[in-house]
Short mmCIF file of C-alpha atoms and ligand atoms in Angstrom, two decimals:
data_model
loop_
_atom_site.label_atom_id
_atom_site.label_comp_id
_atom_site.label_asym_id
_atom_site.label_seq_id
_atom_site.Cartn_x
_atom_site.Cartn_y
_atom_site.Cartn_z
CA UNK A 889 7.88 8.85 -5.36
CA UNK A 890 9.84 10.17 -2.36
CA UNK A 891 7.98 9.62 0.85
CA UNK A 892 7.53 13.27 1.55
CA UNK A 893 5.72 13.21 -1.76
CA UNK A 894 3.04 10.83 -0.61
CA UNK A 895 2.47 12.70 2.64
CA UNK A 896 1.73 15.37 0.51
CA UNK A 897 -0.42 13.46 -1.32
CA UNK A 898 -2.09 12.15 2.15
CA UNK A 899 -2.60 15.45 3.21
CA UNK A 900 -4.13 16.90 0.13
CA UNK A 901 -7.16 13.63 0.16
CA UNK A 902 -7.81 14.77 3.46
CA UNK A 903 -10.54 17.33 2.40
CA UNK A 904 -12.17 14.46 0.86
CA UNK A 905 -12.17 12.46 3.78
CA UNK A 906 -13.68 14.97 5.57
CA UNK A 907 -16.44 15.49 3.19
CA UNK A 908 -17.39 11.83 3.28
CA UNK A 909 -17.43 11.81 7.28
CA UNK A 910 -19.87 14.78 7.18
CA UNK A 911 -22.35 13.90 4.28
CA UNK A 912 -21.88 10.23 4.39
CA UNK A 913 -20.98 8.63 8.34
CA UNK A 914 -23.83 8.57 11.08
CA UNK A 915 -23.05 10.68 14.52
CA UNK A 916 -23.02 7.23 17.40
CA UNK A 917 -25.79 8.47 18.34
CA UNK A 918 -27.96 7.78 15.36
CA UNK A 919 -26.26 4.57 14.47
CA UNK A 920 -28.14 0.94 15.19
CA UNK A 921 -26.66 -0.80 18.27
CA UNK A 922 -26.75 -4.66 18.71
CA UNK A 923 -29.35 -4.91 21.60
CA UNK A 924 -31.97 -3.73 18.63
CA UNK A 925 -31.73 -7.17 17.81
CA UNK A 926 -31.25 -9.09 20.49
CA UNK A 927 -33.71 -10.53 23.22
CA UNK A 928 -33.48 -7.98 26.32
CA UNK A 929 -32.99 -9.81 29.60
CA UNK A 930 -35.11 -7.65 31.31
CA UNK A 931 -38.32 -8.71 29.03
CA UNK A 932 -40.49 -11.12 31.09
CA UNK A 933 -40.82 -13.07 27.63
CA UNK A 934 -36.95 -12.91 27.69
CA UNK A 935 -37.03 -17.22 28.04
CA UNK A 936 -39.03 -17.28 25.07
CA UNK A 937 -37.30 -15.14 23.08
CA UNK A 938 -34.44 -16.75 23.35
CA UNK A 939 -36.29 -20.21 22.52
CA UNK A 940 -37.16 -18.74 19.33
CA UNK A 941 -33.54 -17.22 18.32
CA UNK A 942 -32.18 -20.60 19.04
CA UNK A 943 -35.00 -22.80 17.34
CA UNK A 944 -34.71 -20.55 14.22
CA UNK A 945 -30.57 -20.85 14.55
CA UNK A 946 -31.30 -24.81 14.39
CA UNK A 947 -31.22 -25.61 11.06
CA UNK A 948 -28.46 -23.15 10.08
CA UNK A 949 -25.45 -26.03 9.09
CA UNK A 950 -22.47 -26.60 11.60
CA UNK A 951 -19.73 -24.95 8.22
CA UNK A 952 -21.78 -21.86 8.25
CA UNK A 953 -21.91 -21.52 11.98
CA UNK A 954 -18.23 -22.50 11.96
CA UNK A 955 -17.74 -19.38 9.12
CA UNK A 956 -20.26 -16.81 11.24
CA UNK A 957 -17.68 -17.61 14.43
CA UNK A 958 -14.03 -16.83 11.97
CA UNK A 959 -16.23 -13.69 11.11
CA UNK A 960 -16.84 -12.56 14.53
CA UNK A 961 -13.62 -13.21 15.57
CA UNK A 962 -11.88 -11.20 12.94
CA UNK A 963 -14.74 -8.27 14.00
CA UNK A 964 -13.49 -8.54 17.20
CA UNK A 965 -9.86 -7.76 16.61
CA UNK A 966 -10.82 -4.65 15.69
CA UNK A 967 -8.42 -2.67 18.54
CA UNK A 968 -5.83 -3.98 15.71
CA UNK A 969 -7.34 -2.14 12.88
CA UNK A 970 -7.36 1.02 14.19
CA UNK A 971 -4.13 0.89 15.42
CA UNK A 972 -2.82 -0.41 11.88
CA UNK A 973 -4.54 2.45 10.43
CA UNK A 974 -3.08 5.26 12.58
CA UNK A 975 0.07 3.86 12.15
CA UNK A 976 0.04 4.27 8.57
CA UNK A 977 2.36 7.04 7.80
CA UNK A 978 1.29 10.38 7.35
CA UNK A 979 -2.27 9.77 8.92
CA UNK A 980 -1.78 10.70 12.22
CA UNK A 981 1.29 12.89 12.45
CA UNK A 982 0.09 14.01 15.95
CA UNK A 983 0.35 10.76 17.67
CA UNK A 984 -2.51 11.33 19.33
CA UNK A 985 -5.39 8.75 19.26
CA UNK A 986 -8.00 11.82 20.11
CA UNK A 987 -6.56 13.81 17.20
CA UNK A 988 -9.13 16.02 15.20
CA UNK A 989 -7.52 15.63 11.97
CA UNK A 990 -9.94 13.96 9.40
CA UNK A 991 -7.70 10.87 8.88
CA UNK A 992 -7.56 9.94 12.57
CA UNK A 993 -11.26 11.25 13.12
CA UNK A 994 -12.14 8.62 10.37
CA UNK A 995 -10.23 5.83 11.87
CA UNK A 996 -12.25 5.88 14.69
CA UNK A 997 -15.31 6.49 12.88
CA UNK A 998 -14.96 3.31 10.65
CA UNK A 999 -13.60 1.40 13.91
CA UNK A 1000 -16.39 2.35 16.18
CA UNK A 1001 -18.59 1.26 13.61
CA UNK A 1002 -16.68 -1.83 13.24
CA UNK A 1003 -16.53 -2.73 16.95
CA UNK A 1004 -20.92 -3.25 16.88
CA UNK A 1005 -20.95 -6.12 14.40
CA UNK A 1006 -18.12 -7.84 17.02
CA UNK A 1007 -20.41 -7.20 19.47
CA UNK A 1008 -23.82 -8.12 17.79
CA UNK A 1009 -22.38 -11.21 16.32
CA UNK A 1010 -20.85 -12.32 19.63
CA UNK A 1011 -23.69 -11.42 21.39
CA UNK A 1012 -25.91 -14.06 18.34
CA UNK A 1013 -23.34 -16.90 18.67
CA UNK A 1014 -23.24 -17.19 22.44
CA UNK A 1015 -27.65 -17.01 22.97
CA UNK A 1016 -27.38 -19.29 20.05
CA UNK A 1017 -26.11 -22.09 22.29
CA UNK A 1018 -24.14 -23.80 19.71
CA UNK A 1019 -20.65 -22.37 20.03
CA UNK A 1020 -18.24 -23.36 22.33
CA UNK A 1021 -17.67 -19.63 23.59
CA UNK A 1022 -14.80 -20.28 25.74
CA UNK A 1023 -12.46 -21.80 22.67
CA UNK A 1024 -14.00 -19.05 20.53
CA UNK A 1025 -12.90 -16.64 23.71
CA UNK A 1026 -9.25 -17.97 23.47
CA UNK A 1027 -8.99 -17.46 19.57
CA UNK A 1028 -10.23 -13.57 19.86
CA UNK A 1029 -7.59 -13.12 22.61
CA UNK A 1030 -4.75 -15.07 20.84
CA UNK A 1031 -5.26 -13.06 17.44
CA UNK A 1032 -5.51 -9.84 19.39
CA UNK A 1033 -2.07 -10.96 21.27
CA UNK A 1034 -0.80 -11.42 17.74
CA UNK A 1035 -1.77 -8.07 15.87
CA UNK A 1036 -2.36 -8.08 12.06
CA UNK A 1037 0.08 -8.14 9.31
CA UNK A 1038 -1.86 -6.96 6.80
CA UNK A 1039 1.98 -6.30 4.74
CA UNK A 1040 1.33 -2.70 3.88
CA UNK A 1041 4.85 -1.74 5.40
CA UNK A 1042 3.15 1.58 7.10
CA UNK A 1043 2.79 2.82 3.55
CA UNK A 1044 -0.76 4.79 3.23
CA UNK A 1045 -1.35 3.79 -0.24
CA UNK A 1046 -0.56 0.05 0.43
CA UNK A 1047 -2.52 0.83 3.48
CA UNK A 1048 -5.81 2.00 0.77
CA UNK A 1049 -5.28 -0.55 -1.48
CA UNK A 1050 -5.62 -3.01 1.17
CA UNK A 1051 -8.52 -1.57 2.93
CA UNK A 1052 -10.86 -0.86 -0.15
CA UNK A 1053 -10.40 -4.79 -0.96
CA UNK A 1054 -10.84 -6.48 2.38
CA UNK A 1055 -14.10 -4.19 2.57
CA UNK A 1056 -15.27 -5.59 -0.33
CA UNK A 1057 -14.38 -8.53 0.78
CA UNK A 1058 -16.15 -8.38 4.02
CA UNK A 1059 -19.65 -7.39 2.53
CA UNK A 1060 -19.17 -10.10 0.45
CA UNK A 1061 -18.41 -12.65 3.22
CA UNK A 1062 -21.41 -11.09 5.27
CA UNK A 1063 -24.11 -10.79 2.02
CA UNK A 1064 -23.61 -14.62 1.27
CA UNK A 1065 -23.29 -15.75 4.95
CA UNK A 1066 -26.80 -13.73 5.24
CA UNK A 1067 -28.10 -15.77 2.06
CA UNK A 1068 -27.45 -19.03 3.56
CA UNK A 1069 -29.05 -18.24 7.02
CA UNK A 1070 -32.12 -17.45 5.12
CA UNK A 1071 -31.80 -20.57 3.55
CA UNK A 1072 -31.76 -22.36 6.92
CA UNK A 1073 -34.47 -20.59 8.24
CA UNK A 1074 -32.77 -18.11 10.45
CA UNK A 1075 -34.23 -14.55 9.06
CA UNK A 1076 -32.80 -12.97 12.29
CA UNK A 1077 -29.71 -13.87 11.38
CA UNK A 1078 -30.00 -12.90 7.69
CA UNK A 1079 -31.14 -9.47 8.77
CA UNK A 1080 -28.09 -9.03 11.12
CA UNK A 1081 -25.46 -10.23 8.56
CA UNK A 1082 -27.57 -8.06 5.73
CA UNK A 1083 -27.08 -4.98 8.75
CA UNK A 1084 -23.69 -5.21 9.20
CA UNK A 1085 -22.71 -5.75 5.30
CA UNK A 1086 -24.68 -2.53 4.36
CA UNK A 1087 -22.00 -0.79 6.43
CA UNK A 1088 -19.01 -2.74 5.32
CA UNK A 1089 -20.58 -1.24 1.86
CA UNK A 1090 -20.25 2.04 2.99
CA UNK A 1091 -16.75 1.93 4.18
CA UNK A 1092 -15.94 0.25 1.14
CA UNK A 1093 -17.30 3.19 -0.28
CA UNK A 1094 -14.97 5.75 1.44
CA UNK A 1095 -11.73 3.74 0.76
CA UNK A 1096 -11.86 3.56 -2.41
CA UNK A 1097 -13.62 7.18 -3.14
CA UNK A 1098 -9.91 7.94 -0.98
CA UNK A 1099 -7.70 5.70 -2.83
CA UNK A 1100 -9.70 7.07 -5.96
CA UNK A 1101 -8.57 10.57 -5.06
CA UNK A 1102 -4.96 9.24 -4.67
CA UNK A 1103 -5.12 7.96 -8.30
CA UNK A 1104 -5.87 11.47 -9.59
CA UNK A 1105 -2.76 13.18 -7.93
CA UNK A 1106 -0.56 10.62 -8.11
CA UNK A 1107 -1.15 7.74 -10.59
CA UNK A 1108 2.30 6.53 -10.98
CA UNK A 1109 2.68 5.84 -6.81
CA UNK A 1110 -1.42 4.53 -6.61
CA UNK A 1111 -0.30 1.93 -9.53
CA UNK A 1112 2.78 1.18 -8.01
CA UNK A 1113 1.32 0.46 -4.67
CA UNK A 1114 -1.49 -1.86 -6.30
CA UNK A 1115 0.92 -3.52 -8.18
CA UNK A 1116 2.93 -4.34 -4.92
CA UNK A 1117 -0.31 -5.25 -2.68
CA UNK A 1118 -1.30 -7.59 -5.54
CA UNK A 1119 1.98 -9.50 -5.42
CA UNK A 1120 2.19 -9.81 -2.37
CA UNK A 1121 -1.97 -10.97 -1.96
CA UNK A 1122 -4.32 -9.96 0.18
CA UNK A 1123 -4.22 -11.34 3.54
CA UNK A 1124 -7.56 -12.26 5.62
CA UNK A 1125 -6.83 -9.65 8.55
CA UNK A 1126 -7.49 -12.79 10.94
CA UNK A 1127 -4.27 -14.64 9.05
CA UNK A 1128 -2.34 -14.46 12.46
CA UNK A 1129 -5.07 -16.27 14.38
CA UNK A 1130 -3.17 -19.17 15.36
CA UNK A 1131 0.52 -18.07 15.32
CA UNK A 1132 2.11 -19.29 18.19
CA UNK A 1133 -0.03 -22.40 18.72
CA UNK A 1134 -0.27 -25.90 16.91
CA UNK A 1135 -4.20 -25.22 15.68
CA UNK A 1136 -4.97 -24.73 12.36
CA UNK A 1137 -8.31 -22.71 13.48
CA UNK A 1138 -7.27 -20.23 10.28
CA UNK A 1139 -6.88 -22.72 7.70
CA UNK A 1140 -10.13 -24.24 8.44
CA UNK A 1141 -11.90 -21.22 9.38
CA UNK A 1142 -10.42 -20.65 5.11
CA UNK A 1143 -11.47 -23.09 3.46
CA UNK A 1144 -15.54 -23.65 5.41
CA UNK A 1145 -15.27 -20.16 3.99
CA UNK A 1146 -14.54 -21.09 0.52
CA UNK A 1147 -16.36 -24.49 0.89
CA UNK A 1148 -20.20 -22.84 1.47
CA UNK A 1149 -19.65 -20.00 -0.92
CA UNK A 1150 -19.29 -17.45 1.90
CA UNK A 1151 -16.16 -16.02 0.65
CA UNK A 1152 -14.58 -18.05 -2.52
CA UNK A 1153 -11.26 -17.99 -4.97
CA UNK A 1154 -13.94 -16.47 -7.27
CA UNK A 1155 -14.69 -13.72 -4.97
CA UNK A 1156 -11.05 -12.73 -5.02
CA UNK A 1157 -11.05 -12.28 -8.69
CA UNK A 1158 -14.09 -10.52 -9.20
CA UNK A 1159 -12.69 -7.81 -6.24
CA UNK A 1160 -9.45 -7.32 -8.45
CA UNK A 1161 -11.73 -7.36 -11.48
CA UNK A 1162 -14.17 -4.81 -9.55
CA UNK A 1163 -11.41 -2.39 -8.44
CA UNK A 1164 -9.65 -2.12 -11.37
CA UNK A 1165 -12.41 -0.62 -13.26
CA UNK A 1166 -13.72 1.75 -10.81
CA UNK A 1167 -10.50 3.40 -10.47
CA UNK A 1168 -10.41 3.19 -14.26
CA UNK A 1169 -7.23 2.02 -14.22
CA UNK A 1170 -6.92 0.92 -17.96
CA UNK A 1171 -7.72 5.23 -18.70
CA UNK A 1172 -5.22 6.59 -16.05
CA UNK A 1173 -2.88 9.10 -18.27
CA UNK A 1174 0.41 10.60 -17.43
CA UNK A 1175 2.46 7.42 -16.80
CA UNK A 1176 5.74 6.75 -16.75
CA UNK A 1177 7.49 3.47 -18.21
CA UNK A 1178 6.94 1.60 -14.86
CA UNK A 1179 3.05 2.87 -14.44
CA UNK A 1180 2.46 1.94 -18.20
CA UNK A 1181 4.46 -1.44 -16.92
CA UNK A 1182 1.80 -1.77 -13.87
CA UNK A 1183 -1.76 -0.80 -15.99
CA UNK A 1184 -0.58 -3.83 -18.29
CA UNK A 1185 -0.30 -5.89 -15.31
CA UNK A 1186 -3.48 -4.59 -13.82
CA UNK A 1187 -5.66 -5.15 -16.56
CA UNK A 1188 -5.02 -8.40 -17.23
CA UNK A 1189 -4.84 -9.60 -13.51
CA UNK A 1190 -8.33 -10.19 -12.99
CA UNK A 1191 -8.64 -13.01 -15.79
CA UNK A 1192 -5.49 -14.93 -14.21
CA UNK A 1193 -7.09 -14.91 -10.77
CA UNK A 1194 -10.53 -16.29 -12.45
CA UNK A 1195 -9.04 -18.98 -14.89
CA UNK A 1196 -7.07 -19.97 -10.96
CA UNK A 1197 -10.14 -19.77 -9.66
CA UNK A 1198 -11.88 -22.30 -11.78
CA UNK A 1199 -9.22 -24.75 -11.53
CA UNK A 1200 -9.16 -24.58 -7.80
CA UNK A 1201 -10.09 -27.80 -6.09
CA UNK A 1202 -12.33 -28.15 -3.10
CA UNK A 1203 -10.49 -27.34 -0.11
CA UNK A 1204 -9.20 -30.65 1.98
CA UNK A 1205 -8.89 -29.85 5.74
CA UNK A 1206 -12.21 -28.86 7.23
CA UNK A 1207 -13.02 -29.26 11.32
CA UNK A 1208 -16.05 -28.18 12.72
CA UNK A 1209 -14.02 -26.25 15.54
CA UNK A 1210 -15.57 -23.69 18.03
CA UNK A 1211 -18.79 -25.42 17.99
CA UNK A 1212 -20.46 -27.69 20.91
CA UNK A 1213 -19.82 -31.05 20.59
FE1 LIG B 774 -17.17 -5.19 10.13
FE1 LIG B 775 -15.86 -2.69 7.60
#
């Protein structure tokens, strides 16, 4: 489909995307903010308060601190993520980052939103007394210098695609990073990670209600770009974390990840799995050879990816950065 075609297409879902901002997306100020769950300096029982957060934060262990930091620090390069998403074609025509269009409105909806659990999490780590804030400090700057590729070429459908999985994937990472502080102990913790995933739910939610709406006008271009974000994989957004330097914070950051169950091979597959069948891919009519081409490879994707999954060894390299020593 011709370019001009999919802008059409863009502009047409953008009813819809206003409808979900109005009945679905808090105004700022009715959302949570992170000092409701932090101790407030100005307390007189501040000392003790933090005593407790970092006595319950004790016997959380050093991989799934080391995970909670590469999750901050990909909330944190969040300046990225909007500006990915308004450069997506056909979203923000106006170039204008206070544009009223529903697109652009939504962008910095979902990023405002976004920009909290940085905060909140950042906020955690450092009272926590664990994390070696100024390395941590360096790694949010150095991914920030280095942007995101997140290989969607400016195309809005890649840009969907990609969004309504690494949603997905970020509840996930945030739901089983919340299990295992409750495991250790730290319910404080588990309530903020359980917080913040309940809104990576919701904007989950929208993108693929959007890319959903995409599917019904255009199902040859949706199942082309799926087909293309698939083969090319879905990139952690914090992938460019150490570009330019000789760490390996990424790769480690990858494979605690995958190591404590936070965010696993098997996670990937069930997302494919997941997303294939509520766009109903294997009932999408009106296709052409190459869409008929790309539902066979969709359908069956899911099972590769989980058969990979089982075979996949235990990851190798894993340092215990950004903590204290
Ligand atoms: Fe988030
Ligand atoms: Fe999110």
């Amino acid at each position: 489909m011709a370019f001009e075609e999919k802008m059409e297409v863009i502009k047409s879902v953008e009813p819809f995307v206003e409808q979900f901002i109005s009945e679905k997306m808090k105004n700022p100020e009715e959302c949570w903010q992170p000092a409701d769950f932090l101790p407030d300096f100005a307390d007189p029982d501040f000392h003790d308060k933090i005593q407790i957060l970092q006595k319950s934060i004790a016997n959380v262990p050093d991989t799934v601190l080391v995970s909670l930091v590469g999750n901050m620090i990909t909330e944190e390069a969040l300046p990225s993520y909007q500006t990915f998403f308004n450069l997506l074609k056909g979203m923000n025509e106006e170039r204008n980052v206070s544009s009223n269009g529903a697109w652009a409105r939504w962008s910095r909806l979902w990023t405002a939103e976004e920009n909290r659990h940085g905060d909140l999490l950042n906020k955690y780590l450092y009272l926590s007394g664990r994390v070696d804030m100024k390395v941590v400090e360096k790694s949010i700057q150095q991914l920030l210098h280095n942007g995101v590729d997140l290989q969607t070429d400016g195309d809005p459908y890649h840009g969907m695609i990609y969004t309504s999985f690494q949603e997905r994937a970020t509840k996930i990472t945030h739901v089983n990073t919340g299990k295992l502080a409750y495991k250790s102990g730290d319910l404080s913790l588990a309530k903020i990670c359980n917080t913040i995933a309940g809104e990576e739910a919701l904007h989950e939610k929208a993108y693929k209600f959007f890319m959903g709406k995409i599917f019904e006008s255009d199902p040859n271009g949706g199942l082309a770009a799926f087909v293309a974000m698939m083969k090319k994989k879905i990139v952690m957004p914090a992938s460019l974390m150490d570009f330019g330097t000789e760490k390996r914070q990424y790769l480690n950051y990858v494979n605690i990840t995958q190591k404590i169950g936070a965010y696993t091979s098997y996670d990937y597959a069930s997302i494919i799995d997941h997303l294939v069948k509520n766009w109903g891919i294997e009932n999408l009519l009106g296709l052409s050879d190459e869409g008929k081409k790309a539902q066979d490879f969709l359908s069956t994707l899911a099972e590769r990816y989980y058969k990979l999954a089982e075979r996949m060894k235990e990851p190798m390299e894993m340092e215990l950065i950004w903590l204290n020593k």
